[in-house]
Amino acid sequence: MQYRKDRCGRELSILGYGCMRFTRKGGAIDLDKAERELMAAFRAGVNYYDTAYLYPGSESALGEIVERNGIRKQIAIATKLPHYMAGSRAAIDRIFDEELRRLRTDYIDYYLMHMLTDFAQWERLKSFGILEWIEEKKRSGAIRNIGFSYHGGADQFLKILDDYDWDFCQIQYNYLDEHTQAGVTGLKAAAAKGIPVIIMEPLRGGKLVGLLPEEARRAIAASPRGWTAAQWGLRWLYDQPEVTVVLSGMNSLEMVEENVKTASDARAGELTMEDHELIERVRRSIREKEKVPCTGCRYCMPCPKGVDIPGAFYGYNAMYAESKTSGRKQYAQAVALTREPCFATQCVGCGRCEQHCPQGIPIREKLKEADRALRPLPWRIGIAAARAFLLRGTKADKE
Ligand code: SF4
Ligand code: SF4
């Protein structure tokens, strides 16, 4: 196993254990199986374990496995505050205390504001005293490092990053998402400030392995490197020294073994020009299935009406490259569940964006098409209900 350092010099294994995807049996986590897999990773040197209040049963399962095996002091636990469920400081305390109980510990090594998607959410947390709360928890030793996980666009990521002295952050990043969400811009900006970056969705939830088009599979199989699709995805990340830990939701011993091997062998800067060309071919073959040739470069942004143009095209493409539900979910997450919605229907047709698009995309026309596909009536109703629930206590937003 290889290690990269956090801000205090603590060595973190470059492979982190994502505890979101433990195998379930009869609705509950299969604890014995999870224990076998988790302890295999531990014995191989994995020392970073990521969970969240909202992953059903995950904190409790991790707490039980860690206690049973007496490994608390040898590992770092990361868990998260579901900020949208916390409308007051008392609520934050309640959630945090419950997390400590579930995890059977009295401190959290890495604590994250879960799933921020825009700066307004961070501002809202500050309005009811999160800064003082963090200070108090750090002073008492109940929290060792504070960070945030992020799913919005790069501009808002940079604002949040610059607004506080974070110990670390967590972003969705993989070779297909190089220019979406925080992307490479966010990664480099965080690294430039000396902030460790934890990577989630390194294989897009397994899609860069299981759902690769035939042409991409053939290109990978023909490469003299002999790497599997998963190894290509992880090695692309480890190639970048700005990446600190890559989380993988491992739920089989084979997966643990393969990922541990990659994390032991991979080296920053090892990918050659030929390797990058292969990844580009794989990307291209994935994108050929796409409806809009948007690369997520964001040259078209910001839109004066707040439309998240790359976010809409990303979701639209995901409907065809992955599945309709997956694309619609990603769209809802990126543009609907932010405090200020950024739906494609907010477009007034000024055309400014089209002057900047290097791909020559007829953005106005494609936005209409995308929104129709991404938000059929049942999804509109569901999104409105989710917004009402998540944003209760903030100003009532209207589409
Ligand atoms: S055409 Fe629409 S999406 Fe493009 S900048 Fe104008 S309002 Fe925004
Ligand atoms: S400029 Fe074009 S390719 Fe780039 S994000 Fe905007 S729509 Fe996509």
Tab-separated table of C-alpha atoms and ligand atoms in Angstrom:
chain	number	residue	atom	x	y	z
A	1	MET	CA	0.000	0.000	0.000
A	2	GLN	CA	1.152	3.542	-0.665
A	3	TYR	CA	0.349	6.552	1.449
A	4	ARG	CA	-0.063	10.261	0.856
A	5	LYS	CA	-0.135	12.811	3.648
A	6	ASP	CA	-2.936	14.943	5.079
A	7	ARG	CA	-2.373	18.515	6.264
A	8	CYS	CA	-0.942	17.391	9.603
A	9	GLY	CA	1.412	14.873	8.024
A	10	ARG	CA	-0.718	11.821	8.875
A	11	GLU	CA	-0.207	9.106	6.287
A	12	LEU	CA	-3.409	8.057	4.556
A	13	SER	CA	-3.614	4.999	2.340
A	14	ILE	CA	-4.215	6.122	-1.240
A	15	LEU	CA	-7.028	3.558	-1.368
A	16	GLY	CA	-9.893	4.430	0.964
A	17	TYR	CA	-12.758	2.127	1.897
A	18	GLY	CA	-16.148	3.514	0.825
A	19	CYS	CA	-18.646	1.990	3.253
A	20	MET	CA	-21.718	2.913	1.198
A	21	ARG	CA	-21.902	-0.249	-0.822
A	22	PHE	CA	-21.664	-3.018	1.784
A	23	THR	CA	-23.557	-6.088	0.565
A	24	ARG	CA	-27.107	-6.309	1.922
A	25	LYS	CA	-28.978	-9.463	2.819
A	26	GLY	CA	-32.706	-9.394	3.549
A	27	GLY	CA	-32.635	-5.591	3.692
A	28	ALA	CA	-29.824	-5.349	6.284
A	29	ILE	CA	-26.065	-5.183	5.818
A	30	ASP	CA	-24.434	-8.609	5.700
A	31	LEU	CA	-22.128	-7.830	8.606
A	32	ASP	CA	-19.968	-10.957	8.465
A	33	LYS	CA	-19.282	-10.505	4.772
A	34	ALA	CA	-18.581	-6.796	5.235
A	35	GLU	CA	-16.212	-7.657	8.077
A	36	ARG	CA	-14.264	-10.150	5.958
A	37	GLU	CA	-13.847	-7.615	3.161
A	38	LEU	CA	-13.074	-4.663	5.388
A	39	MET	CA	-10.520	-6.585	7.446
A	40	ALA	CA	-8.848	-7.880	4.271
A	41	ALA	CA	-8.406	-4.253	3.231
A	42	PHE	CA	-7.187	-3.312	6.711
A	43	ARG	CA	-4.579	-6.079	6.665
A	44	ALA	CA	-3.433	-4.842	3.266
A	45	GLY	CA	-2.803	-1.385	4.730
A	46	VAL	CA	-6.041	0.528	4.022
A	47	ASN	CA	-6.461	3.016	6.861
A	48	TYR	CA	-9.184	5.426	5.644
A	49	TYR	CA	-12.860	4.424	6.030
A	50	ASP	CA	-15.618	6.656	4.694
A	51	THR	CA	-19.248	6.488	5.763
A	52	ALA	CA	-22.165	8.908	6.314
A	53	TYR	CA	-25.189	9.486	8.517
A	54	LEU	CA	-27.368	8.911	5.471
A	55	TYR	CA	-25.944	5.581	4.267
A	56	PRO	CA	-28.463	3.139	5.739
A	57	GLY	CA	-26.877	1.016	8.451
A	58	SER	CA	-23.333	1.902	7.337
A	59	GLU	CA	-22.114	3.853	10.373
A	60	SER	CA	-23.396	1.182	12.772
A	61	ALA	CA	-21.865	-1.640	10.731
A	62	LEU	CA	-18.511	0.119	10.553
A	63	GLY	CA	-18.636	0.871	14.285
A	64	GLU	CA	-19.359	-2.741	15.128
A	65	ILE	CA	-16.633	-4.166	12.873
A	66	VAL	CA	-14.046	-1.701	14.166
A	67	GLU	CA	-14.910	-2.451	17.796
A	68	ARG	CA	-15.005	-6.230	17.296
A	69	ASN	CA	-11.514	-6.146	15.811
A	70	GLY	CA	-10.031	-3.503	18.095
A	71	ILE	CA	-8.666	-1.390	15.235
A	72	ARG	CA	-10.052	2.072	16.079
A	73	LYS	CA	-6.685	3.660	16.818
A	74	GLN	CA	-5.114	2.324	13.651
A	75	ILE	CA	-7.642	3.750	11.215
A	76	ALA	CA	-9.176	7.072	10.249
A	77	ILE	CA	-12.963	7.292	10.163
A	78	ALA	CA	-14.645	9.845	7.918
A	79	THR	CA	-18.334	10.582	8.288
A	80	LYS	CA	-20.659	13.408	7.325
A	81	LEU	CA	-23.230	15.929	8.464
A	82	PRO	CA	-26.399	15.878	6.331
A	83	HIS	CA	-26.570	19.678	6.365
A	84	TYR	CA	-30.051	19.836	4.816
A	85	MET	CA	-31.480	17.847	7.745
A	86	ALA	CA	-29.908	20.193	10.265
A	87	GLY	CA	-31.898	23.375	10.708
A	88	SER	CA	-30.329	24.464	13.988
A	89	ARG	CA	-27.269	24.007	16.126
A	90	ALA	CA	-29.205	21.693	18.434
A	91	ALA	CA	-30.064	19.479	15.464
A	92	ILE	CA	-26.399	19.319	14.444
A	93	ASP	CA	-25.484	18.247	17.978
A	94	ARG	CA	-28.185	15.563	17.929
A	95	ILE	CA	-26.968	14.141	14.622
A	96	PHE	CA	-23.302	14.249	15.619
A	97	ASP	CA	-23.934	12.521	18.969
A	98	GLU	CA	-25.909	9.828	17.185
A	99	GLU	CA	-23.035	9.313	14.751
A	100	LEU	CA	-20.573	8.862	17.615
A	101	ARG	CA	-22.916	6.318	19.193
A	102	ARG	CA	-23.357	4.403	15.952
A	103	LEU	CA	-19.626	4.404	15.297
A	104	ARG	CA	-18.844	3.433	18.919
A	105	THR	CA	-16.208	6.105	19.218
A	106	ASP	CA	-15.742	9.481	20.885
A	107	TYR	CA	-14.006	11.199	17.987
A	108	ILE	CA	-14.210	11.488	14.213
A	109	ASP	CA	-10.973	11.812	12.283
A	110	TYR	CA	-12.464	13.460	9.195
A	111	TYR	CA	-15.852	15.162	9.377
A	112	LEU	CA	-17.541	16.489	6.253
A	113	MET	CA	-20.408	18.797	5.416
A	114	HIS	CA	-22.201	16.264	3.211
A	115	MET	CA	-23.039	17.006	-0.410
A	116	LEU	CA	-22.737	20.767	-0.668
A	117	THR	CA	-23.805	21.852	-4.129
A	118	ASP	CA	-23.546	25.605	-3.817
A	119	PHE	CA	-22.178	28.388	-1.673
A	120	ALA	CA	-25.625	29.347	-0.312
A	121	GLN	CA	-25.825	26.037	1.559
A	122	TRP	CA	-22.563	26.788	3.325
A	123	GLU	CA	-23.788	30.308	4.105
A	124	ARG	CA	-26.946	28.825	5.607
A	125	LEU	CA	-24.895	26.578	7.878
A	126	LYS	CA	-22.853	29.559	8.981
A	127	SER	CA	-26.031	31.480	9.764
A	128	PHE	CA	-26.801	29.142	12.623
A	129	GLY	CA	-23.328	28.894	14.032
A	130	ILE	CA	-21.505	26.056	12.272
A	131	LEU	CA	-18.184	27.896	12.527
A	132	GLU	CA	-18.388	28.133	16.316
A	133	TRP	CA	-19.611	24.536	16.466
A	134	ILE	CA	-16.621	23.296	14.435
A	135	GLU	CA	-14.225	25.291	16.583
A	136	GLU	CA	-15.677	23.810	19.752
A	137	LYS	CA	-15.537	20.219	18.418
A	138	LYS	CA	-11.970	20.630	17.211
A	139	ARG	CA	-10.928	22.141	20.527
A	140	SER	CA	-12.447	19.232	22.454
A	141	GLY	CA	-10.861	16.688	20.084
A	142	ALA	CA	-14.233	15.257	18.998
A	143	ILE	CA	-13.399	16.248	15.409
A	144	ARG	CA	-9.834	16.092	14.144
A	145	ASN	CA	-10.215	17.397	10.584
A	146	ILE	CA	-13.043	19.285	8.919
A	147	GLY	CA	-13.984	19.177	5.247
A	148	PHE	CA	-16.859	19.062	2.791
A	149	SER	CA	-18.040	16.758	0.039
A	150	TYR	CA	-19.167	18.458	-3.115
A	151	HIS	CA	-21.421	17.850	-6.134
A	152	GLY	CA	-22.070	21.270	-7.706
A	153	GLY	CA	-20.199	23.245	-10.355
A	154	ALA	CA	-16.575	24.413	-10.227
A	155	ASP	CA	-17.345	28.112	-9.639
A	156	GLN	CA	-19.280	27.442	-6.449
A	157	PHE	CA	-16.696	24.894	-5.325
A	158	LEU	CA	-13.973	27.535	-5.518
A	159	LYS	CA	-16.087	29.955	-3.485
A	160	ILE	CA	-16.599	27.414	-0.703
A	161	LEU	CA	-12.949	26.378	-0.833
A	162	ASP	CA	-11.789	29.966	-0.408
A	163	ASP	CA	-14.246	30.823	2.339
A	164	TYR	CA	-12.836	28.671	5.127
A	165	ASP	CA	-9.580	27.086	6.248
A	166	TRP	CA	-10.591	23.524	5.329
A	167	ASP	CA	-8.484	20.530	6.334
A	168	PHE	CA	-9.627	18.477	3.325
A	169	CYS	CA	-12.364	18.153	0.726
A	170	GLN	CA	-14.031	15.384	-1.248
A	171	ILE	CA	-15.039	15.565	-4.904
A	172	GLN	CA	-16.495	13.332	-7.605
A	173	TYR	CA	-13.668	12.812	-10.060
A	174	ASN	CA	-12.770	10.251	-12.724
A	175	TYR	CA	-11.560	10.335	-16.332
A	176	LEU	CA	-15.041	11.045	-17.614
A	177	ASP	CA	-15.639	13.827	-15.067
A	178	GLU	CA	-12.374	15.651	-15.624
A	179	HIS	CA	-14.307	18.795	-16.486
A	180	THR	CA	-17.605	18.312	-14.658
A	181	GLN	CA	-18.533	19.279	-11.079
A	182	ALA	CA	-15.411	20.526	-9.213
A	183	GLY	CA	-13.319	18.687	-11.815
A	184	VAL	CA	-9.642	19.190	-12.455
A	185	THR	CA	-10.073	22.916	-11.750
A	186	GLY	CA	-11.250	22.142	-8.214
A	187	LEU	CA	-8.629	19.449	-7.686
A	188	LYS	CA	-5.765	21.734	-8.642
A	189	ALA	CA	-7.146	24.698	-6.700
A	190	ALA	CA	-7.430	22.619	-3.521
A	191	ALA	CA	-3.977	21.119	-3.980
A	192	ALA	CA	-2.501	24.583	-4.560
A	193	LYS	CA	-3.813	25.551	-1.125
A	194	GLY	CA	-2.327	22.400	0.391
A	195	ILE	CA	-5.785	20.880	0.976
A	196	PRO	CA	-5.896	17.093	0.570
A	197	VAL	CA	-8.508	15.886	-1.912
A	198	ILE	CA	-10.460	12.689	-1.358
A	199	ILE	CA	-11.944	11.250	-4.530
A	200	MET	CA	-15.403	9.685	-4.696
A	201	GLU	CA	-16.974	7.918	-7.694
A	202	PRO	CA	-13.575	7.041	-9.193
A	203	LEU	CA	-15.306	4.577	-11.521
A	204	ARG	CA	-18.633	6.416	-11.731
A	205	GLY	CA	-20.317	3.888	-9.458
A	206	GLY	CA	-18.822	1.006	-11.482
A	207	LYS	CA	-20.011	2.332	-14.830
A	208	LEU	CA	-16.465	2.799	-16.144
A	209	VAL	CA	-16.188	-0.939	-15.707
A	210	GLY	CA	-19.582	-2.540	-16.245
A	211	LEU	CA	-21.165	-0.209	-18.794
A	212	LEU	CA	-18.286	0.470	-21.162
A	213	PRO	CA	-19.220	0.371	-24.857
A	214	GLU	CA	-17.858	-2.557	-26.857
A	215	GLU	CA	-15.276	-0.408	-28.640
A	216	ALA	CA	-13.881	0.816	-25.300
A	217	ARG	CA	-13.636	-2.748	-24.011
A	218	ARG	CA	-11.755	-3.807	-27.135
A	219	ALA	CA	-9.292	-0.907	-26.825
A	220	ILE	CA	-8.573	-1.802	-23.188
A	221	ALA	CA	-8.165	-5.495	-23.988
A	222	ALA	CA	-5.733	-4.714	-26.829
A	223	SER	CA	-3.456	-2.513	-24.695
A	224	PRO	CA	-0.032	-4.015	-23.899
A	225	ARG	CA	-0.407	-2.671	-20.336
A	226	GLY	CA	-2.738	-5.562	-19.541
A	227	TRP	CA	-4.712	-3.445	-17.067
A	228	THR	CA	-8.387	-4.049	-16.386
A	229	ALA	CA	-10.993	-1.298	-16.913
A	230	ALA	CA	-10.993	-0.658	-13.136
A	231	GLN	CA	-7.205	-0.375	-13.085
A	232	TRP	CA	-7.282	2.170	-15.908
A	233	GLY	CA	-9.777	4.272	-13.940
A	234	LEU	CA	-7.773	4.145	-10.704
A	235	ARG	CA	-4.386	4.591	-12.332
A	236	TRP	CA	-5.629	7.695	-14.151
A	237	LEU	CA	-6.346	9.126	-10.687
A	238	TYR	CA	-3.158	7.962	-8.977
A	239	ASP	CA	-1.190	9.441	-11.855
A	240	GLN	CA	-2.139	12.861	-10.452
A	241	PRO	CA	-0.151	13.804	-7.339
A	242	GLU	CA	-2.925	16.221	-6.299
A	243	VAL	CA	-5.133	13.205	-5.480
A	244	THR	CA	-4.764	12.093	-1.856
A	245	VAL	CA	-7.172	9.173	-1.288
A	246	VAL	CA	-9.391	7.368	-3.786
A	247	LEU	CA	-12.510	5.870	-2.219
A	248	SER	CA	-13.804	2.600	-3.525
A	249	GLY	CA	-17.060	1.016	-2.371
A	250	MET	CA	-15.645	-2.488	-2.199
A	251	ASN	CA	-18.043	-5.368	-1.667
A	252	SER	CA	-16.125	-8.463	-2.680
A	253	LEU	CA	-12.741	-9.892	-1.708
A	254	GLU	CA	-11.720	-9.902	-5.384
A	255	MET	CA	-12.427	-6.197	-5.607
A	256	VAL	CA	-10.405	-5.525	-2.460
A	257	GLU	CA	-7.519	-7.575	-3.815
A	258	GLU	CA	-7.539	-5.909	-7.246
A	259	ASN	CA	-7.789	-2.367	-5.846
A	260	VAL	CA	-5.084	-2.994	-3.237
A	261	LYS	CA	-2.777	-4.251	-5.975
A	262	THR	CA	-3.427	-1.144	-8.077
A	263	ALA	CA	-2.878	1.150	-5.078
A	264	SER	CA	0.419	-0.629	-4.368
A	265	ASP	CA	1.758	-0.550	-7.940
A	266	ALA	CA	0.502	2.743	-9.379
A	267	ARG	CA	2.844	5.738	-9.484
A	268	ALA	CA	2.130	9.429	-9.935
A	269	GLY	CA	3.204	10.553	-13.400
A	270	GLU	CA	3.460	6.994	-14.768
A	271	LEU	CA	0.952	7.344	-17.617
A	272	THR	CA	2.558	7.776	-21.008
A	273	MET	CA	1.261	9.642	-24.017
A	274	GLU	CA	0.007	6.311	-25.405
A	275	ASP	CA	-1.877	5.649	-22.152
A	276	HIS	CA	-3.552	9.050	-22.319
A	277	GLU	CA	-4.446	8.397	-25.947
A	278	LEU	CA	-6.112	5.140	-24.959
A	279	ILE	CA	-8.116	6.874	-22.238
A	280	GLU	CA	-9.122	9.508	-24.756
A	281	ARG	CA	-10.319	6.751	-27.140
A	282	VAL	CA	-12.340	5.190	-24.327
A	283	ARG	CA	-13.825	8.582	-23.441
A	284	ARG	CA	-14.678	9.218	-27.077
A	285	SER	CA	-16.422	5.888	-27.461
A	286	ILE	CA	-18.468	6.605	-24.327
A	287	ARG	CA	-19.323	10.053	-25.616
A	288	GLU	CA	-20.374	8.742	-29.031
A	289	LYS	CA	-23.397	7.369	-27.255
A	290	GLU	CA	-24.147	10.819	-25.995
A	291	LYS	CA	-26.883	13.122	-27.204
A	292	VAL	CA	-24.866	16.355	-26.913
A	293	PRO	CA	-21.073	16.557	-27.505
A	294	CYS	CA	-20.577	18.665	-24.380
A	295	THR	CA	-17.187	18.197	-22.752
A	296	GLY	CA	-18.132	20.084	-19.588
A	297	CYS	CA	-15.463	22.721	-20.245
A	298	ARG	CA	-17.794	25.476	-18.910
A	299	TYR	CA	-16.647	28.133	-21.372
A	300	CYS	CA	-20.357	28.924	-21.812
A	301	MET	CA	-20.742	29.780	-18.129
A	302	PRO	CA	-21.928	31.725	-16.253
A	303	CYS	CA	-25.356	32.048	-17.816
A	304	PRO	CA	-26.991	35.361	-16.804
A	305	LYS	CA	-30.168	33.456	-15.922
A	306	GLY	CA	-28.365	30.897	-13.784
A	307	VAL	CA	-28.879	27.887	-16.084
A	308	ASP	CA	-26.383	25.109	-15.384
A	309	ILE	CA	-25.737	24.349	-19.054
A	310	PRO	CA	-23.099	21.584	-18.663
A	311	GLY	CA	-25.118	20.117	-15.783
A	312	ALA	CA	-28.181	19.721	-18.036
A	313	PHE	CA	-26.183	18.137	-20.879
A	314	TYR	CA	-24.371	15.856	-18.489
A	315	GLY	CA	-27.638	14.462	-17.149
A	316	TYR	CA	-29.101	14.168	-20.674
A	317	ASN	CA	-26.077	12.195	-21.887
A	318	ALA	CA	-26.082	9.986	-18.817
A	319	MET	CA	-29.662	8.954	-19.697
A	320	TYR	CA	-28.301	7.205	-22.805
A	321	ALA	CA	-24.792	6.203	-21.694
A	322	GLU	CA	-25.979	4.809	-18.347
A	323	SER	CA	-29.734	4.687	-17.813
A	324	LYS	CA	-32.690	7.038	-17.921
A	325	THR	CA	-33.024	6.989	-14.147
A	326	SER	CA	-29.336	7.615	-13.572
A	327	GLY	CA	-29.328	10.664	-15.901
A	328	ARG	CA	-32.457	12.111	-14.334
A	329	LYS	CA	-31.118	11.594	-10.821
A	330	GLN	CA	-27.840	13.297	-11.675
A	331	TYR	CA	-29.702	16.227	-13.214
A	332	ALA	CA	-31.909	16.575	-10.146
A	333	GLN	CA	-28.870	16.509	-7.886
A	334	ALA	CA	-26.883	19.034	-9.896
A	335	VAL	CA	-29.494	21.591	-10.851
A	336	ALA	CA	-32.663	21.089	-8.850
A	337	LEU	CA	-31.534	20.523	-5.296
A	338	THR	CA	-29.472	23.683	-5.044
A	339	ARG	CA	-30.918	26.638	-3.180
A	340	GLU	CA	-31.225	28.635	-6.405
A	341	PRO	CA	-32.421	26.163	-9.035
A	342	CYS	CA	-30.663	26.270	-12.396
A	343	PHE	CA	-33.116	24.478	-14.679
A	344	ALA	CA	-32.759	24.615	-18.448
A	345	THR	CA	-36.237	26.198	-18.592
A	346	GLN	CA	-34.807	29.377	-17.051
A	347	CYS	CA	-33.118	30.082	-20.415
A	348	VAL	CA	-34.417	33.258	-22.094
A	349	GLY	CA	-32.630	32.556	-25.366
A	350	CYS	CA	-30.120	35.427	-25.333
A	351	GLY	CA	-27.591	33.226	-27.175
A	352	ARG	CA	-24.568	34.492	-25.251
A	353	CYS	CA	-23.468	30.977	-24.309
A	354	GLU	CA	-23.377	29.758	-27.917
A	355	GLN	CA	-20.732	32.343	-28.819
A	356	HIS	CA	-18.330	30.684	-26.372
A	357	CYS	CA	-18.949	26.987	-26.977
A	358	PRO	CA	-15.903	25.391	-28.639
A	359	GLN	CA	-18.052	22.424	-29.671
A	360	GLY	CA	-20.488	24.641	-31.607
A	361	ILE	CA	-23.455	23.167	-29.758
A	362	PRO	CA	-26.827	24.822	-30.488
A	363	ILE	CA	-27.216	25.234	-26.742
A	364	ARG	CA	-30.661	26.879	-26.662
A	365	GLU	CA	-32.275	24.179	-28.773
A	366	LYS	CA	-30.498	21.333	-26.969
A	367	LEU	CA	-31.417	22.707	-23.537
A	368	LYS	CA	-35.121	22.498	-24.368
A	369	GLU	CA	-34.720	18.958	-25.662
A	370	ALA	CA	-32.703	17.958	-22.580
A	371	ASP	CA	-35.140	19.379	-20.056
A	372	ARG	CA	-38.098	17.642	-21.724
A	373	ALA	CA	-36.278	14.295	-21.482
A	374	LEU	CA	-34.884	14.852	-17.998
A	375	ARG	CA	-38.039	16.064	-16.308
A	376	PRO	CA	-41.141	14.196	-17.410
A	377	LEU	CA	-44.199	15.017	-15.294
A	378	PRO	CA	-43.653	12.471	-12.469
A	379	TRP	CA	-40.070	13.736	-12.035
A	380	ARG	CA	-41.264	17.357	-11.930
A	381	ILE	CA	-43.620	16.462	-9.111
A	382	GLY	CA	-40.916	14.476	-7.278
A	383	ILE	CA	-38.335	17.250	-7.649
A	384	ALA	CA	-40.785	19.878	-6.367
A	385	ALA	CA	-41.515	17.714	-3.305
A	386	ALA	CA	-37.794	17.088	-2.687
A	387	ARG	CA	-37.057	20.818	-2.930
A	388	ALA	CA	-39.841	21.637	-0.511
A	389	PHE	CA	-38.450	19.103	1.966
A	390	LEU	CA	-34.752	19.847	1.633
A	391	LEU	CA	-35.105	23.598	1.536
A	392	ARG	CA	-37.675	23.972	4.266
A	393	GLY	CA	-36.692	26.801	6.526
A	394	THR	CA	-34.995	28.659	3.687
A	395	LYS	CA	-36.802	30.986	1.333
A	396	ALA	CA	-39.485	29.291	-0.750
A	397	ASP	CA	-37.982	28.740	-4.156
A	398	LYS	CA	-40.029	28.748	-7.262
A	399	GLU	CA	-39.085	27.414	-10.646
B	1	SF4	S1	-29.143	31.449	-24.218
B	1	SF4	FE1	-30.095	30.716	-22.351
B	1	SF4	S2	-28.599	29.367	-21.469
B	1	SF4	FE2	-27.507	30.608	-22.967
B	1	SF4	S3	-26.709	32.327	-21.783
B	1	SF4	FE3	-28.682	32.963	-22.604
B	1	SF4	S4	-30.159	32.487	-20.989
B	1	SF4	FE4	-28.274	31.351	-20.528
B	2	SF4	S1	-19.038	25.542	-23.733
B	2	SF4	FE1	-20.093	23.935	-24.867
B	2	SF4	S2	-18.882	22.077	-24.484
B	2	SF4	FE2	-18.273	23.595	-22.938
B	2	SF4	S3	-19.634	23.197	-21.199
B	2	SF4	FE3	-20.645	24.753	-22.415
B	2	SF4	S4	-22.010	23.579	-23.765
B	2	SF4	FE4	-20.523	22.151	-22.940
